[in-house]
PDB file of C-alpha atoms and ligand atoms in Angstrom:
ATOM      1  CA  MET A  29      -2.071 -10.054 -15.833  1.00  0.00           C
ATOM      2  CA  ILE A  30      -0.143 -10.893 -12.874  1.00  0.00           C
ATOM      3  CA  LEU A  31       3.000  -8.154 -12.510  1.00  0.00           C
ATOM      4  CA  PRO A  32       6.108  -8.451 -10.530  1.00  0.00           C
ATOM      5  CA  ILE A  33       6.006  -6.774  -7.193  1.00  0.00           C
ATOM      6  CA  VAL A  34       8.972  -3.793  -6.593  1.00  0.00           C
ATOM      7  CA  ALA A  35      11.081  -5.210  -3.476  1.00  0.00           C
ATOM      8  CA  TYR A  36      12.286  -2.751  -0.911  1.00  0.00           C
ATOM      9  CA  GLY A  37      15.480  -1.059  -2.126  1.00  0.00           C
ATOM     10  CA  ASP A  38      13.855   0.733  -5.094  1.00  0.00           C
ATOM     11  CA  PRO A  39      13.727   4.384  -4.960  1.00  0.00           C
ATOM     12  CA  VAL A  40       9.923   4.220  -6.660  1.00  0.00           C
ATOM     13  CA  LEU A  41       8.936   3.235  -3.032  1.00  0.00           C
ATOM     14  CA  LYS A  42      10.527   6.417  -1.782  1.00  0.00           C
ATOM     15  CA  LYS A  43       8.826   8.764  -4.152  1.00  0.00           C
ATOM     16  CA  LYS A  44       5.626  10.918  -3.784  1.00  0.00           C
ATOM     17  CA  ALA A  45       3.814   9.572  -6.287  1.00  0.00           C
ATOM     18  CA  ASN A  46       1.678  11.732  -8.611  1.00  0.00           C
ATOM     19  CA  ASP A  47      -2.093  12.242  -9.269  1.00  0.00           C
ATOM     20  CA  ILE A  48      -3.386  10.370 -12.145  1.00  0.00           C
ATOM     21  CA  ASP A  49      -4.766  12.971 -14.753  1.00  0.00           C
ATOM     22  CA  PRO A  50      -8.277  11.789 -15.742  1.00  0.00           C
ATOM     23  CA  GLN A  51      -8.057  12.744 -19.262  1.00  0.00           C
ATOM     24  CA  ASP A  52      -4.960  10.880 -19.824  1.00  0.00           C
ATOM     25  CA  ASN A  53      -5.727   8.432 -22.672  1.00  0.00           C
ATOM     26  CA  SER A  54      -2.383   6.870 -22.674  1.00  0.00           C
ATOM     27  CA  LEU A  55      -3.183   5.185 -19.293  1.00  0.00           C
ATOM     28  CA  ASP A  56      -5.597   2.182 -19.760  1.00  0.00           C
ATOM     29  CA  LEU A  57      -7.105   2.726 -15.542  1.00  0.00           C
ATOM     30  CA  LYS A  58      -9.294  -0.080 -16.070  1.00  0.00           C
ATOM     31  CA  ALA A  59      -6.931  -2.829 -17.194  1.00  0.00           C
ATOM     32  CA  LEU A  60      -4.198  -1.296 -14.607  1.00  0.00           C
ATOM     33  CA  ILE A  61      -6.452  -1.753 -11.618  1.00  0.00           C
ATOM     34  CA  GLU A  62      -7.393  -5.328 -13.009  1.00  0.00           C
ATOM     35  CA  ASN A  63      -3.771  -6.124 -13.103  1.00  0.00           C
ATOM     36  CA  MET A  64      -3.374  -4.559  -9.502  1.00  0.00           C
ATOM     37  CA  PHE A  65      -6.622  -6.676  -8.041  1.00  0.00           C
ATOM     38  CA  GLU A  66      -4.847 -10.100  -9.827  1.00  0.00           C
ATOM     39  CA  THR A  67      -1.431  -9.311  -8.739  1.00  0.00           C
ATOM     40  CA  MET A  68      -2.317  -8.213  -5.079  1.00  0.00           C
ATOM     41  CA  TYR A  69      -4.801 -11.944  -4.938  1.00  0.00           C
ATOM     42  CA  ALA A  70      -1.485 -14.055  -6.368  1.00  0.00           C
ATOM     43  CA  ALA A  71       0.559 -12.710  -3.506  1.00  0.00           C
ATOM     44  CA  SER A  72      -2.213 -13.152  -0.957  1.00  0.00           C
ATOM     45  CA  GLY A  73      -2.043  -9.300  -0.250  1.00  0.00           C
ATOM     46  CA  VAL A  74      -4.852  -7.223   1.332  1.00  0.00           C
ATOM     47  CA  GLY A  75      -3.740  -4.232  -0.476  1.00  0.00           C
ATOM     48  CA  LEU A  76      -1.761  -3.194  -3.377  1.00  0.00           C
ATOM     49  CA  ALA A  77      -0.141   1.002  -4.481  1.00  0.00           C
ATOM     50  CA  ALA A  78       0.749   1.469  -8.093  1.00  0.00           C
ATOM     51  CA  PRO A  79       4.092   2.399  -6.956  1.00  0.00           C
ATOM     52  CA  GLN A  80       4.589  -1.482  -5.538  1.00  0.00           C
ATOM     53  CA  ILE A  81       4.143  -2.376  -9.363  1.00  0.00           C
ATOM     54  CA  GLY A  82       6.734   0.644 -10.177  1.00  0.00           C
ATOM     55  CA  LEU A  83       4.165   3.295 -10.969  1.00  0.00           C
ATOM     56  CA  SER A  84       4.696   6.647  -9.412  1.00  0.00           C
ATOM     57  CA  LEU A  85       0.782   6.899  -9.139  1.00  0.00           C
ATOM     58  CA  ARG A  86      -1.532   7.781  -7.028  1.00  0.00           C
ATOM     59  CA  LEU A  87      -3.836   4.738  -6.819  1.00  0.00           C
ATOM     60  CA  PHE A  88      -4.130   1.663  -4.683  1.00  0.00           C
ATOM     61  CA  VAL A  89      -6.480  -1.206  -4.399  1.00  0.00           C
ATOM     62  CA  VAL A  90      -8.029  -2.948  -1.084  1.00  0.00           C
ATOM     63  CA  ASP A  91      -9.501  -5.910  -0.473  1.00  0.00           C
ATOM     64  CA  ALA A  92      -9.305  -7.115   3.493  1.00  0.00           C
ATOM     65  CA  GLU A  93     -12.002  -9.897   3.283  1.00  0.00           C
ATOM     66  CA  PRO A  94      -9.642 -12.491   3.648  1.00  0.00           C
ATOM     67  CA  MET A  95      -8.276 -11.122   6.883  1.00  0.00           C
ATOM     68  CA  ASP A  96     -11.791 -12.296   8.505  1.00  0.00           C
ATOM     69  CA  GLU A  97     -12.856  -9.432  10.641  1.00  0.00           C
ATOM     70  CA  GLN A  98     -16.563  -8.554  11.036  1.00  0.00           C
ATOM     71  CA  ASN A  99     -16.158  -4.853   9.460  1.00  0.00           C
ATOM     72  CA  LEU A 100     -14.265  -5.727   6.639  1.00  0.00           C
ATOM     73  CA  LYS A 101     -16.518  -7.916   4.821  1.00  0.00           C
ATOM     74  CA  GLY A 102     -16.838  -6.707   1.638  1.00  0.00           C
ATOM     75  CA  PHE A 103     -14.317  -4.142   2.138  1.00  0.00           C
ATOM     76  CA  LYS A 104     -12.835  -4.348  -1.522  1.00  0.00           C
ATOM     77  CA  LYS A 105     -12.531  -0.655  -2.964  1.00  0.00           C
ATOM     78  CA  VAL A 106     -10.258   1.156  -5.597  1.00  0.00           C
ATOM     79  CA  PHE A 107      -8.989   4.626  -4.281  1.00  0.00           C
ATOM     80  CA  ILE A 108      -7.778   7.096  -6.984  1.00  0.00           C
ATOM     81  CA  ASN A 109      -5.869  10.268  -5.950  1.00  0.00           C
ATOM     82  CA  PRO A 110      -6.879   9.623  -2.372  1.00  0.00           C
ATOM     83  CA  GLN A 111      -6.237  12.433   0.113  1.00  0.00           C
ATOM     84  CA  ILE A 112      -6.550  11.542   3.684  1.00  0.00           C
ATOM     85  CA  ILE A 113      -8.082  14.718   5.293  1.00  0.00           C
ATOM     86  CA  GLU A 114      -8.267  13.606   9.067  1.00  0.00           C
ATOM     87  CA  GLU A 115      -6.824  11.221  11.340  1.00  0.00           C
ATOM     88  CA  GLN A 116      -7.593  11.015  14.984  1.00  0.00           C
ATOM     89  CA  GLY A 117      -7.988   9.077  18.363  1.00  0.00           C
ATOM     90  CA  ASN A 118      -5.521   7.452  20.147  1.00  0.00           C
ATOM     91  CA  ALA A 119      -2.595   5.533  18.529  1.00  0.00           C
ATOM     92  CA  TRP A 120      -3.104   1.898  18.381  1.00  0.00           C
ATOM     93  CA  ALA A 121      -0.201  -0.831  17.479  1.00  0.00           C
ATOM     94  CA  PHE A 122      -0.723  -3.777  15.202  1.00  0.00           C
ATOM     95  CA  GLU A 123       1.777  -6.041  13.505  1.00  0.00           C
ATOM     96  CA  GLU A 124       1.877  -5.414   9.734  1.00  0.00           C
ATOM     97  CA  GLY A 125       3.552  -6.651   6.745  1.00  0.00           C
ATOM     98  CA  CYS A 126       4.207  -5.447   3.210  1.00  0.00           C
ATOM     99  CA  LEU A 127       4.290  -7.291  -0.140  1.00  0.00           C
ATOM    100  CA  SER A 128       7.425  -5.289  -0.947  1.00  0.00           C
ATOM    101  CA  ILE A 129       9.358  -6.198   2.356  1.00  0.00           C
ATOM    102  CA  PRO A 130       8.419 -10.107   2.544  1.00  0.00           C
ATOM    103  CA  HIS A 131       8.968 -11.929   5.776  1.00  0.00           C
ATOM    104  CA  ILE A 132       9.332  -9.155   8.101  1.00  0.00           C
ATOM    105  CA  ARG A 133       6.738  -7.765  10.339  1.00  0.00           C
ATOM    106  CA  GLU A 134       6.440  -5.431  12.913  1.00  0.00           C
ATOM    107  CA  ASN A 135       4.002  -3.622  15.118  1.00  0.00           C
ATOM    108  CA  VAL A 136       3.287  -0.020  13.638  1.00  0.00           C
ATOM    109  CA  GLU A 137       1.237   2.873  15.519  1.00  0.00           C
ATOM    110  CA  ARG A 138      -1.692   4.244  13.714  1.00  0.00           C
ATOM    111  CA  LEU A 139      -4.293   6.398  14.490  1.00  0.00           C
ATOM    112  CA  PRO A 140      -7.688   4.584  14.644  1.00  0.00           C
ATOM    113  CA  LYS A 141      -9.736   6.788  12.297  1.00  0.00           C
ATOM    114  CA  ILE A 142      -9.756   8.427   9.299  1.00  0.00           C
ATOM    115  CA  LYS A 143     -11.523  10.722   6.727  1.00  0.00           C
ATOM    116  CA  ILE A 144     -10.701  10.182   2.922  1.00  0.00           C
ATOM    117  CA  LYS A 145     -11.671  11.796   0.065  1.00  0.00           C
ATOM    118  CA  TYR A 146     -10.907   9.940  -3.396  1.00  0.00           C
ATOM    119  CA  PHE A 147     -12.174   8.855  -6.651  1.00  0.00           C
ATOM    120  CA  ASP A 148     -13.962   5.658  -7.406  1.00  0.00           C
ATOM    121  CA  GLU A 149     -13.035   3.399 -10.355  1.00  0.00           C
ATOM    122  CA  ASN A 150     -15.419   5.258 -12.399  1.00  0.00           C
ATOM    123  CA  TRP A 151     -14.029   8.706 -11.193  1.00  0.00           C
ATOM    124  CA  GLN A 152     -16.989   9.716  -9.427  1.00  0.00           C
ATOM    125  CA  PRO A 153     -15.502  11.971  -6.190  1.00  0.00           C
ATOM    126  CA  GLN A 154     -16.367  10.028  -2.833  1.00  0.00           C
ATOM    127  CA  GLU A 155     -15.550  10.909   0.942  1.00  0.00           C
ATOM    128  CA  ALA A 156     -15.576   8.121   3.547  1.00  0.00           C
ATOM    129  CA  GLU A 157     -14.533   7.794   6.955  1.00  0.00           C
ATOM    130  CA  TYR A 158     -13.020   4.098   8.244  1.00  0.00           C
ATOM    131  CA  ASP A 159     -12.000   2.780  11.710  1.00  0.00           C
ATOM    132  CA  GLY A 160      -9.927   0.023  13.002  1.00  0.00           C
ATOM    133  CA  MET A 161      -8.666  -2.313  10.545  1.00  0.00           C
ATOM    134  CA  ALA A 162     -10.196  -0.946   7.662  1.00  0.00           C
ATOM    135  CA  ALA A 163      -8.495   2.788   8.698  1.00  0.00           C
ATOM    136  CA  ARG A 164      -4.866   1.017   8.916  1.00  0.00           C
ATOM    137  CA  VAL A 165      -5.297  -0.991   5.976  1.00  0.00           C
ATOM    138  CA  ILE A 166      -5.936   2.513   3.962  1.00  0.00           C
ATOM    139  CA  GLN A 167      -3.137   4.081   5.796  1.00  0.00           C
ATOM    140  CA  HIS A 168      -0.538   1.246   4.854  1.00  0.00           C
ATOM    141  CA  GLU A 169      -1.262   1.869   1.213  1.00  0.00           C
ATOM    142  CA  TYR A 170      -1.814   5.813   1.453  1.00  0.00           C
ATOM    143  CA  ASP A 171       1.581   5.784   2.854  1.00  0.00           C
ATOM    144  CA  HIS A 172       2.926   4.124  -0.047  1.00  0.00           C
ATOM    145  CA  ILE A 173       1.848   6.779  -2.633  1.00  0.00           C
ATOM    146  CA  GLU A 174       3.454   9.115   0.005  1.00  0.00           C
ATOM    147  CA  GLY A 175       6.687   7.248  -0.279  1.00  0.00           C
ATOM    148  CA  ILE A 176       6.872   5.837   3.101  1.00  0.00           C
ATOM    149  CA  LEU A 177       6.773   2.472   4.133  1.00  0.00           C
ATOM    150  CA  PHE A 178       5.798   0.537   7.388  1.00  0.00           C
ATOM    151  CA  THR A 179       9.354   0.175   8.401  1.00  0.00           C
ATOM    152  CA  ASP A 180       9.765   4.010   8.603  1.00  0.00           C
ATOM    153  CA  HIS A 181       7.124   4.044  11.366  1.00  0.00           C
ATOM    154  CA  LEU A 182       9.791   2.066  13.273  1.00  0.00           C
ATOM    155  CA  SER A 183      12.047   3.301  16.158  1.00  0.00           C
ATOM    156  CA  SER A 184      15.826   3.616  14.958  1.00  0.00           C
ATOM    157  CA  PHE A 185      16.436   0.684  17.575  1.00  0.00           C
ATOM    158  CA  LYS A 186      14.026  -1.313  15.544  1.00  0.00           C
ATOM    159  CA  LYS A 187      15.719  -0.063  12.131  1.00  0.00           C
ATOM    160  CA  THR A 188      18.966  -0.978  13.154  1.00  0.00           C
ATOM    161  CA  MET A 189      17.922  -4.439  13.942  1.00  0.00           C
ATOM    162  CA  LEU A 190      16.628  -4.686  10.705  1.00  0.00           C
ATOM    163  CA  ARG A 191      18.977  -3.254   8.676  1.00  0.00           C
ATOM    164  CA  LYS A 192      20.416  -6.368   7.286  1.00  0.00           C
ATOM    165  CA  ARG A 193      17.460  -8.131   6.479  1.00  0.00           C
ATOM    166  CA  LEU A 194      16.286  -5.196   4.749  1.00  0.00           C
ATOM    167  CA  SER A 195      19.383  -5.177   2.628  1.00  0.00           C
ATOM    168  CA  SER A 196      19.359  -8.662   1.730  1.00  0.00           C
ATOM    169  CA  ILE A 197      15.595  -7.682   0.355  1.00  0.00           C
ATOM    170  CA  SER A 198      16.930  -5.022  -1.986  1.00  0.00           C
ATOM    171  CA  ASN A 199      20.045  -6.873  -2.965  1.00  0.00           C
ATOM    172  CA  GLY A 200      17.404 -10.102  -3.988  1.00  0.00           C
ATOM    173  CA  GLN A 201      18.510 -12.165  -1.545  1.00  0.00           C
ATOM    174  CA  VAL A 202      15.037 -13.292  -0.130  1.00  0.00           C
ATOM    175  CA  LYS A 203      12.197 -15.559  -1.385  1.00  0.00           C
ATOM    176  CA  ALA A 204       8.719 -14.835  -1.742  1.00  0.00           C
ATOM    177  CA  ASP A 205       6.227 -16.995  -3.326  1.00  0.00           C
ATOM    178  CA  TYR A 206       5.279 -14.551  -5.640  1.00  0.00           C
ATOM    179  CA  LYS A 207       7.276 -12.692  -8.665  1.00  0.00           C
ATOM    180  CA  MET A 208       9.232 -10.087  -7.452  1.00  0.00           C
ATOM    181  CA  LYS A 209      11.514  -7.490  -9.091  1.00  0.00           C
ATOM    182  CA  PHE A 210      14.710  -5.835  -7.452  1.00  0.00           C
ATOM    183  CA  TYR A 211      16.311  -2.536  -8.280  1.00  0.00           C
ATOM    184  CA  HIS A 212      20.043  -2.993  -9.288  1.00  0.00           C
ATOM    185  CA  LYS A 213      21.942  -0.075  -8.747  1.00  0.00           C
ATOM    186  CA  LYS A 214      24.038   0.843 -11.877  1.00  0.00           C
TER     187      LYS A 214
HETATM  188 NI1   NI B  16       2.883  -2.556   1.806  1.00  0.00          NI
END
């Protein structure tokens, strides 16, 4: 099932998400993961975090194969309750976008190497190291479950430059070629 993607301006995107309880039977995790992949593919994204579909849970999915880079072949993964335990190297900049922030792309500096602990879709504990673009995709999605958006990494000058466009998005004055959900203040 394709779900609407939460747009910039919704407080769920600014909240630190909660760990998923493996004993929680009220959550159909398998269906949720399937829906997240389907939603991500329908929007031509390479990553999607649970807060982006309105769930404040520490879960994200990635499939960066469409980025067509050698080290991203078959890079399709599910990260449950992840924890980045190490980040290192010299920061490098790359233009990022986000399905919650359509039509805006900006350079974001990130460290090139990470070590991450997480559970996979079968609740098997994993620990892995990533670098380059794979690390960046994970860092972007990991930020989402920490309540951080790529725009939060920009200089205050850049943020000021983008303020109008960001408030248009939060007001629903944006066209994306996928379904979005806008937060309306009461
Ligand atoms: Ni994003």
